[in-house]
Tab-separated table of C-alpha atoms in Angstrom:
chain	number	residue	atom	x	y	z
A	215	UNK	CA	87.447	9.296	210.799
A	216	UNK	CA	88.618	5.713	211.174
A	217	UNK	CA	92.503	6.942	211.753
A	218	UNK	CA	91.385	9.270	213.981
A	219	UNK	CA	89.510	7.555	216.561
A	220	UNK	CA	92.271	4.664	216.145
A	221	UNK	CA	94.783	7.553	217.068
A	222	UNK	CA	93.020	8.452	220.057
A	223	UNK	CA	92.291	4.965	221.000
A	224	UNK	CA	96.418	4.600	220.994
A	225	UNK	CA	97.111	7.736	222.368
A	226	UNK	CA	94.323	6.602	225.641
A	227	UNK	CA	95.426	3.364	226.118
A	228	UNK	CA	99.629	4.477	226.171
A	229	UNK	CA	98.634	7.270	228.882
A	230	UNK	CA	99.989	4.965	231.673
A	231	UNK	CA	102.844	4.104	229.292
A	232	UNK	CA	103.637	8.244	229.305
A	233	UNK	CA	103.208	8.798	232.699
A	234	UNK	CA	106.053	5.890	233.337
A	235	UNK	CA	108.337	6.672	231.600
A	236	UNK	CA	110.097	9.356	234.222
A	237	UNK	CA	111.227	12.428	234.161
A	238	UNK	CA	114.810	11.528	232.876
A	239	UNK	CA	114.866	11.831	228.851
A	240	UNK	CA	115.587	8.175	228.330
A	241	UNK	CA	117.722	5.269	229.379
A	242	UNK	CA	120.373	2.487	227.452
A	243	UNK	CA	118.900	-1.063	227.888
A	244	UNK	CA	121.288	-3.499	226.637
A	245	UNK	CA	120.164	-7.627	226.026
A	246	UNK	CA	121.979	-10.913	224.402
A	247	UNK	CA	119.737	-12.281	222.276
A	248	UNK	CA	119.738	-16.279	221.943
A	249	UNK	CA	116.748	-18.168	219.891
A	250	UNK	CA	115.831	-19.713	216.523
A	251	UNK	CA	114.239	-18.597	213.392
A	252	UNK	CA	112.177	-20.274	211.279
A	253	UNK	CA	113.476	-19.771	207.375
A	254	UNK	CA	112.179	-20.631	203.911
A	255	UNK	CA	115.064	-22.271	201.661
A	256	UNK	CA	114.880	-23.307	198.311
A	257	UNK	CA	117.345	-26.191	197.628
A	258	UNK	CA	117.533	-28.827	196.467
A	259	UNK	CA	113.447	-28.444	197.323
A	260	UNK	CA	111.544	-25.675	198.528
A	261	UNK	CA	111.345	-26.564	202.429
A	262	UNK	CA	111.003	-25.337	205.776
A	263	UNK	CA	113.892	-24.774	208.336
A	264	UNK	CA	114.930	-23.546	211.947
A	265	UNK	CA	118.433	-22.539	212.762
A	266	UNK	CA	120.143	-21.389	215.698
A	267	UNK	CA	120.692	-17.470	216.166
A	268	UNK	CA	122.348	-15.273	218.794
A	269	UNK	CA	123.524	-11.859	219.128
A	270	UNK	CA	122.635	-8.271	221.026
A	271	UNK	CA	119.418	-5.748	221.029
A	272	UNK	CA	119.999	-2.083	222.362
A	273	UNK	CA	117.033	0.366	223.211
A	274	UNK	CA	117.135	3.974	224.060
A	275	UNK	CA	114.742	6.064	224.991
A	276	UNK	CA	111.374	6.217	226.564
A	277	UNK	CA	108.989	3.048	226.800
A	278	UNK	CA	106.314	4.644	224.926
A	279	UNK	CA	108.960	5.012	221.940
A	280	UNK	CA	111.992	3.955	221.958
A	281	UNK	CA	115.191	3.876	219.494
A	282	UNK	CA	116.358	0.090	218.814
A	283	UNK	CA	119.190	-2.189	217.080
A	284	UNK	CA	119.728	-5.201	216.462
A	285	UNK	CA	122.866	-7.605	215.500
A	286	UNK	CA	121.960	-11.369	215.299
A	287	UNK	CA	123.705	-14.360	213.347
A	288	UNK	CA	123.028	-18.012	212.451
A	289	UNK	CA	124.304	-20.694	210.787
A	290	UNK	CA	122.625	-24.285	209.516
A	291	UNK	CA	123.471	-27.351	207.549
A	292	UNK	CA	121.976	-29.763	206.016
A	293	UNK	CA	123.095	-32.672	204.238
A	294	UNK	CA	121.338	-34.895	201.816
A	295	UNK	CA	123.185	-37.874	201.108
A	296	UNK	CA	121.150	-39.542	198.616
A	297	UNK	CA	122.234	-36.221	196.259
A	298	UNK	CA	125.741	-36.521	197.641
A	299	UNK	CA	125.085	-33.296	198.349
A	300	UNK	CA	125.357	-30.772	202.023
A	301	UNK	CA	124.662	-27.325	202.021
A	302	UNK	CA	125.637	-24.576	204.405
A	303	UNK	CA	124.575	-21.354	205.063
A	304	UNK	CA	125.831	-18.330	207.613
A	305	UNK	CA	123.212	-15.228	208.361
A	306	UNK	CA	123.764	-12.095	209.598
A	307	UNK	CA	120.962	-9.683	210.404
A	308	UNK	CA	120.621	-6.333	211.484
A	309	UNK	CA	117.757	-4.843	212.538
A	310	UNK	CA	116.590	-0.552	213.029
A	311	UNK	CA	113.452	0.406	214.435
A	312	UNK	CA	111.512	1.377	217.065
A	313	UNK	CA	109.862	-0.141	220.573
A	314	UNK	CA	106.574	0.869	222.478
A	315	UNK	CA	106.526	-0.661	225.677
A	316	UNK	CA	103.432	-0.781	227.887
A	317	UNK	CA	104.008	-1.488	231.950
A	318	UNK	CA	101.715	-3.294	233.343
A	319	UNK	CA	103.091	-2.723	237.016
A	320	UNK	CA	106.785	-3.208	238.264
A	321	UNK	CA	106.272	-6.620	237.299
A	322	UNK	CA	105.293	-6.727	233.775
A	323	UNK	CA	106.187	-5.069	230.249
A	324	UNK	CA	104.867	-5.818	227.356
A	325	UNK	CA	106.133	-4.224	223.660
A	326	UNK	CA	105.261	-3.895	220.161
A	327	UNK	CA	108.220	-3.452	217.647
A	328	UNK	CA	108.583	-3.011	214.092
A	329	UNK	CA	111.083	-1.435	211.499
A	330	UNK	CA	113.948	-2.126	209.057
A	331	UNK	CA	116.022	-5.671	208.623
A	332	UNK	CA	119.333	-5.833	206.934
A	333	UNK	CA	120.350	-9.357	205.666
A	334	UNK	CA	123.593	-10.853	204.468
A	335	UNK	CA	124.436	-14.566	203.849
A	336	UNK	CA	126.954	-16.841	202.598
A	337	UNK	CA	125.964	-20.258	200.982
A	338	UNK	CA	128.433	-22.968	200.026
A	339	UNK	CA	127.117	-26.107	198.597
A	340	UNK	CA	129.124	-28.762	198.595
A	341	UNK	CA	128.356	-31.262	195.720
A	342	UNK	CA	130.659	-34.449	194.774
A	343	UNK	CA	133.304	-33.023	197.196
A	344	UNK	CA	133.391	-29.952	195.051
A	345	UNK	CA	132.520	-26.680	197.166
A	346	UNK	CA	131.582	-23.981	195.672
A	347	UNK	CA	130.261	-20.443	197.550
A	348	UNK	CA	127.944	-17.883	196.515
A	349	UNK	CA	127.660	-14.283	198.579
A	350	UNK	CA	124.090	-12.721	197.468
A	351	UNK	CA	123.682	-9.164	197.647
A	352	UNK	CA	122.281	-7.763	201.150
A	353	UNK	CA	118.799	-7.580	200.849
A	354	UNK	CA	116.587	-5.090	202.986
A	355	UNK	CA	112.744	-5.105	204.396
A	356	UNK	CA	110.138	-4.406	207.078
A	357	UNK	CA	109.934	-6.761	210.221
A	358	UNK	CA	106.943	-6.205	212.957
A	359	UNK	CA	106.834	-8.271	216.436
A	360	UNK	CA	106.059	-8.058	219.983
A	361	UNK	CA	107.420	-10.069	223.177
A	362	UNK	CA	107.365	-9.525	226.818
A	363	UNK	CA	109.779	-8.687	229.685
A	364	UNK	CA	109.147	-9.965	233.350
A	365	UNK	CA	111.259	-7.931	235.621
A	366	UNK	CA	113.650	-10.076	238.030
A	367	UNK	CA	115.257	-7.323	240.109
A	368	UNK	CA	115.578	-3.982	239.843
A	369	UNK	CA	118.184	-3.861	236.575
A	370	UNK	CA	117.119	-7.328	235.559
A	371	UNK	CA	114.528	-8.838	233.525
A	372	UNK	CA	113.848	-12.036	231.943
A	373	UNK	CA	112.738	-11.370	227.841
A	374	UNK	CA	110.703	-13.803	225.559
A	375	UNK	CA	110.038	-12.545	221.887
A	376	UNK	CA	108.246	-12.896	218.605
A	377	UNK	CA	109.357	-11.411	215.317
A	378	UNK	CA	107.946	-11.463	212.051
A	379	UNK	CA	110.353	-10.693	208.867
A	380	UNK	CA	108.660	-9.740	205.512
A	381	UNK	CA	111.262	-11.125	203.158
A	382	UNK	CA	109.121	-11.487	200.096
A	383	UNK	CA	111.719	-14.699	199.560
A	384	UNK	CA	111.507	-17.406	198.419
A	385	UNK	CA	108.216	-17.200	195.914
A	386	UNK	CA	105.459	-18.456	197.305
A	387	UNK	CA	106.308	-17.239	200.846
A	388	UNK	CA	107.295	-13.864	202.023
A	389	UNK	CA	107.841	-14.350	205.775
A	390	UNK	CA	110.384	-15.412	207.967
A	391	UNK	CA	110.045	-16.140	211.864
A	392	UNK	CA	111.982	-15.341	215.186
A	393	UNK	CA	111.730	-16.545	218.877
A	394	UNK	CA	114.073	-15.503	221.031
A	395	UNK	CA	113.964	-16.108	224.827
A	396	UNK	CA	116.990	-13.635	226.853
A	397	UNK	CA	117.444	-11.297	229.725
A	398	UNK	CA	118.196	-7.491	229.853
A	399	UNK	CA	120.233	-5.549	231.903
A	400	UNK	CA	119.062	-1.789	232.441
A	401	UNK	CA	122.515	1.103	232.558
């Protein structure tokens, strides 16, 4: 009973959602995406740390639900010269999933988001001037967010995110966290 009055709760509330979305079966909406994320490393100490990231977002479809992907990459690192020892790493995520987006006027969107993330990395440590570099397999899992679009012009709107990556890495924490601030431009 619980799912269904939920379901008609969403279904009510994404009416105005429906009746924006036009009568054309969808639309490309193309963004750069520039922020940091907030990761969980491991060496030499479990620790906390936020790296640069940029790449691209596409969506397609309807605001109610639409198609997205992701491509974003990052680099950090860190040095630790009491060890004699600097460590580098290089990210690359992808991301699958889908959007809802609820208007709130001309002015306004807001969206929920959630789906599939792709990860690949490349560490090299660097130890006693001796490198060494270690490719780990690409893992995979779920990611949920949300964020906000303020419209600028007609094609143009200004984007701030929030994005929450279930890694289940390292132990003890299983989440990893994105802010990204951007603009779109709608095709």
């Amino acid at each position: 009973m619980k799912m269904i009055m939920l379901f008609l709760l969403f279904i009510f509330v994404s009416l105005p959602a429906w009746s924006q979305s036009g009568p054309t079966p969808g639309y490309l909406k193309i963004e750069p995406v520039v922020g940091f994320e907030s990761v969980q490393k491991i060496e030499p100490t479990p620790h906390s740390k936020t790296r640069f990231i940029y790449g691209i977002r596409m969506n397609y479809g309807p605001p109610i639900l639409s198609a997205e992907a992701e491509v974003t990459q990052g680099k950090d690192k860190e040095n630790f010269p009491d060890r004699n020892l600097a460590l580098e790493e290089t990210v690359t995520n992808a991301m699958l999933g889908v959007r809802s987006s609820f208007h709130f006027g001309n002015f306004m969107q807001w969206y929920l988001r959630l789906g599939g993330h792709g990860r690949k990395s490349e560490f090299i440590r660097t130890e006693n001037s001796i490198s060494t570099t270690r490719e780990p397999a690409l893992y995979l899992s779920p990611y949920a967010g949300t964020g906000l679009n303020i419209n600028l012009l007609n094609a143009f709107s200004l984007n701030a995110g929030y994005t929450v990556i279930f890694t289940g890495k390292p132990k003890g924490s299983d989440r990893e966290y994105q802010t990204t601030l951007g603009f779109s431009v709608k095709i």
